[in-house]
GROMACS .gro file of C-alpha atoms in nm:
model
  146
    1UNK     CA    1   6.275   0.405  -2.382
    2UNK     CA    2   6.521   0.667  -2.254
    3UNK     CA    3   6.675   0.906  -2.480
    4UNK     CA    4   7.060   0.830  -2.533
    5UNK     CA    5   7.149   1.032  -2.804
    6UNK     CA    6   7.327   1.339  -2.695
    7UNK     CA    7   7.233   1.628  -2.940
    8UNK     CA    8   7.483   1.896  -3.073
    9UNK     CA    9   7.543   2.143  -2.799
   10UNK     CA   10   7.861   2.397  -2.763
   11UNK     CA   11   8.173   2.357  -2.649
   12UNK     CA   12   8.105   2.687  -2.441
   13UNK     CA   13   7.979   2.583  -2.172
   14UNK     CA   14   8.187   2.320  -2.104
   15UNK     CA   15   8.374   2.414  -1.782
   16UNK     CA   16   8.689   2.314  -1.934
   17UNK     CA   17   8.684   2.511  -2.219
   18UNK     CA   18   8.960   2.760  -2.124
   19UNK     CA   19   9.194   2.536  -2.122
   20UNK     CA   20   9.017   2.300  -2.416
   21UNK     CA   21   9.185   2.575  -2.589
   22UNK     CA   22   9.526   2.659  -2.482
   23UNK     CA   23   9.606   2.326  -2.513
   24UNK     CA   24   9.474   2.319  -2.873
   25UNK     CA   25   9.697   2.664  -2.894
   26UNK     CA   26   9.957   2.474  -2.740
   27UNK     CA   27   9.949   2.197  -3.002
   28UNK     CA   28   9.933   2.370  -3.317
   29UNK     CA   29  10.184   2.645  -3.158
   30UNK     CA   30  10.459   2.512  -3.346
   31UNK     CA   31  10.352   2.365  -3.689
   32UNK     CA   32  10.334   2.597  -3.838
   33UNK     CA   33  10.643   2.419  -4.108
   34UNK     CA   34  10.495   2.127  -4.119
   35UNK     CA   35  10.494   2.044  -4.424
   36UNK     CA   36  10.861   2.109  -4.455
   37UNK     CA   37  10.880   1.796  -4.178
   38UNK     CA   38  10.779   1.499  -4.513
   39UNK     CA   39  11.013   1.700  -4.739
   40UNK     CA   40  11.352   1.671  -4.458
   41UNK     CA   41  11.311   1.412  -4.427
   42UNK     CA   42  11.304   1.327  -4.716
   43UNK     CA   43  11.545   1.459  -4.815
   44UNK     CA   44  11.726   1.276  -4.564
   45UNK     CA   45  11.690   0.954  -4.715
   46UNK     CA   46  11.774   0.974  -5.099
   47UNK     CA   47  12.097   1.141  -4.948
   48UNK     CA   48  12.132   0.836  -4.678
   49UNK     CA   49  12.094   0.598  -5.059
   50UNK     CA   50  12.250   0.799  -5.291
   51UNK     CA   51  12.541   0.645  -5.334
   52UNK     CA   52  12.308   0.369  -5.422
   53UNK     CA   53  12.114   0.495  -5.656
   54UNK     CA   54  12.453   0.697  -5.847
   55UNK     CA   55  12.644   0.384  -5.767
   56UNK     CA   56  12.939   0.576  -5.714
   57UNK     CA   57  12.937   0.270  -5.453
   58UNK     CA   58  13.307   0.131  -5.560
   59UNK     CA   59  13.444   0.521  -5.637
   60UNK     CA   60  13.406   0.653  -5.396
   61UNK     CA   61  13.424   0.468  -5.063
   62UNK     CA   62  13.460   0.761  -4.823
   63UNK     CA   63  13.192   0.929  -4.991
   64UNK     CA   64  12.911   0.636  -4.917
   65UNK     CA   65  12.984   0.653  -4.561
   66UNK     CA   66  12.999   1.049  -4.586
   67UNK     CA   67  12.665   1.103  -4.769
   68UNK     CA   68  12.500   0.741  -4.518
   69UNK     CA   69  12.575   0.976  -4.222
   70UNK     CA   70  12.455   1.270  -4.329
   71UNK     CA   71  12.162   1.095  -4.456
   72UNK     CA   72  12.071   1.003  -4.113
   73UNK     CA   73  12.125   1.354  -3.988
   74UNK     CA   74  11.889   1.540  -4.153
   75UNK     CA   75  11.666   1.226  -4.123
   76UNK     CA   76  11.679   1.296  -3.729
   77UNK     CA   77  11.666   1.623  -3.739
   78UNK     CA   78  11.361   1.570  -3.977
   79UNK     CA   79  11.256   1.300  -3.688
   80UNK     CA   80  11.280   1.619  -3.423
   81UNK     CA   81  11.172   1.859  -3.547
   82UNK     CA   82  10.822   1.682  -3.588
   83UNK     CA   83  10.842   1.552  -3.273
   84UNK     CA   84  10.970   1.887  -3.024
   85UNK     CA   85  10.891   2.162  -3.308
   86UNK     CA   86  10.943   2.363  -3.026
   87UNK     CA   87  11.284   2.336  -2.925
   88UNK     CA   88  11.347   2.192  -3.238
   89UNK     CA   89  11.372   2.476  -3.494
   90UNK     CA   90  11.629   2.675  -3.315
   91UNK     CA   91  11.852   2.393  -3.482
   92UNK     CA   92  11.702   2.449  -3.815
   93UNK     CA   93  12.085   2.645  -3.908
   94UNK     CA   94  12.236   2.353  -3.839
   95UNK     CA   95  12.059   2.200  -4.076
   96UNK     CA   96  12.137   2.495  -4.312
   97UNK     CA   97  12.568   2.417  -4.154
   98UNK     CA   98  12.416   2.084  -4.375
   99UNK     CA   99  12.333   2.176  -4.701
  100UNK     CA  100  12.681   2.337  -4.746
  101UNK     CA  101  12.884   2.069  -4.565
  102UNK     CA  102  12.679   1.861  -4.871
  103UNK     CA  103  12.783   2.090  -5.136
  104UNK     CA  104  13.161   2.101  -5.054
  105UNK     CA  105  13.226   1.725  -4.930
  106UNK     CA  106  13.237   1.585  -5.268
  107UNK     CA  107  13.645   1.755  -5.307
  108UNK     CA  108  13.649   1.776  -4.948
  109UNK     CA  109  13.564   1.382  -4.835
  110UNK     CA  110  13.588   1.249  -5.156
  111UNK     CA  111  13.908   1.165  -5.440
  112UNK     CA  112  13.833   1.349  -5.812
  113UNK     CA  113  13.420   1.324  -5.797
  114UNK     CA  114  13.294   1.285  -6.144
  115UNK     CA  115  13.012   1.455  -6.238
  116UNK     CA  116  12.691   1.297  -6.150
  117UNK     CA  117  12.851   1.298  -5.771
  118UNK     CA  118  12.882   1.705  -5.798
  119UNK     CA  119  12.541   1.715  -5.919
  120UNK     CA  120  12.357   1.480  -5.680
  121UNK     CA  121  12.560   1.628  -5.358
  122UNK     CA  122  12.536   1.995  -5.498
  123UNK     CA  123  12.132   1.890  -5.532
  124UNK     CA  124  12.071   1.766  -5.185
  125UNK     CA  125  12.284   1.999  -4.995
  126UNK     CA  126  12.109   2.316  -5.232
  127UNK     CA  127  11.802   2.096  -5.072
  128UNK     CA  128  11.881   2.116  -4.763
  129UNK     CA  129  12.010   2.509  -4.752
  130UNK     CA  130  11.668   2.539  -4.873
  131UNK     CA  131  11.449   2.413  -4.615
  132UNK     CA  132  11.640   2.515  -4.298
  133UNK     CA  133  11.656   2.851  -4.406
  134UNK     CA  134  11.198   2.788  -4.449
  135UNK     CA  135  11.272   2.638  -4.072
  136UNK     CA  136  11.513   2.891  -3.933
  137UNK     CA  137  11.286   3.112  -4.088
  138UNK     CA  138  10.970   3.036  -3.966
  139UNK     CA  139  11.140   2.993  -3.603
  140UNK     CA  140  11.232   3.345  -3.599
  141UNK     CA  141  10.902   3.493  -3.672
  142UNK     CA  142  10.769   3.275  -3.439
  143UNK     CA  143  10.979   3.384  -3.145
  144UNK     CA  144  10.888   3.679  -2.968
  145UNK     CA  145  11.139   3.981  -2.991
  146UNK     CA  146  11.195   4.065  -2.620
   0.00000   0.00000   0.00000
C-alpha cells in the first residue's frame, strides 16, 4: 500500500511563496484597527434603536427619525471599515463629525429635550468621536509620508 500521508514540509520550497507572502501582507495590511469595527457597528445599532430603548418616541419624533438614520449611517460606515478598510479609513473623519453632530443634535433637531435624551445622545456622540479618532489615527499612521 502506498504512503499517502504528507509529512510536514517547509513552505519556503513552494514555487509561489513570494506571491503568497505578498497577498497575506496585503490582506492584513489594513486590519490594524479591526477591533474598532465591531464596536462601531454596535454603536450604530444602539444609536438606531436608542429612541425605543430610552423611550422618547412620543416626545421627540424628529429625534427618533434622526437617530435611526444616524445609526444606520454609523452601521454602514462600520461595515465599510470591515469590508474595504484601505478605502474607508479616510472616512473616519466623517465618523468624528457624526459624533460631534450627535452631541449637539438634541438641541438642534429635538424640541426641549429632557435629561435622558441629552445624556443618551452625548454618550453616543462621544463614543463615535473617540472611535472615529482611533480610526483616523490608525489611517494617518499607516499612510506613508511623501
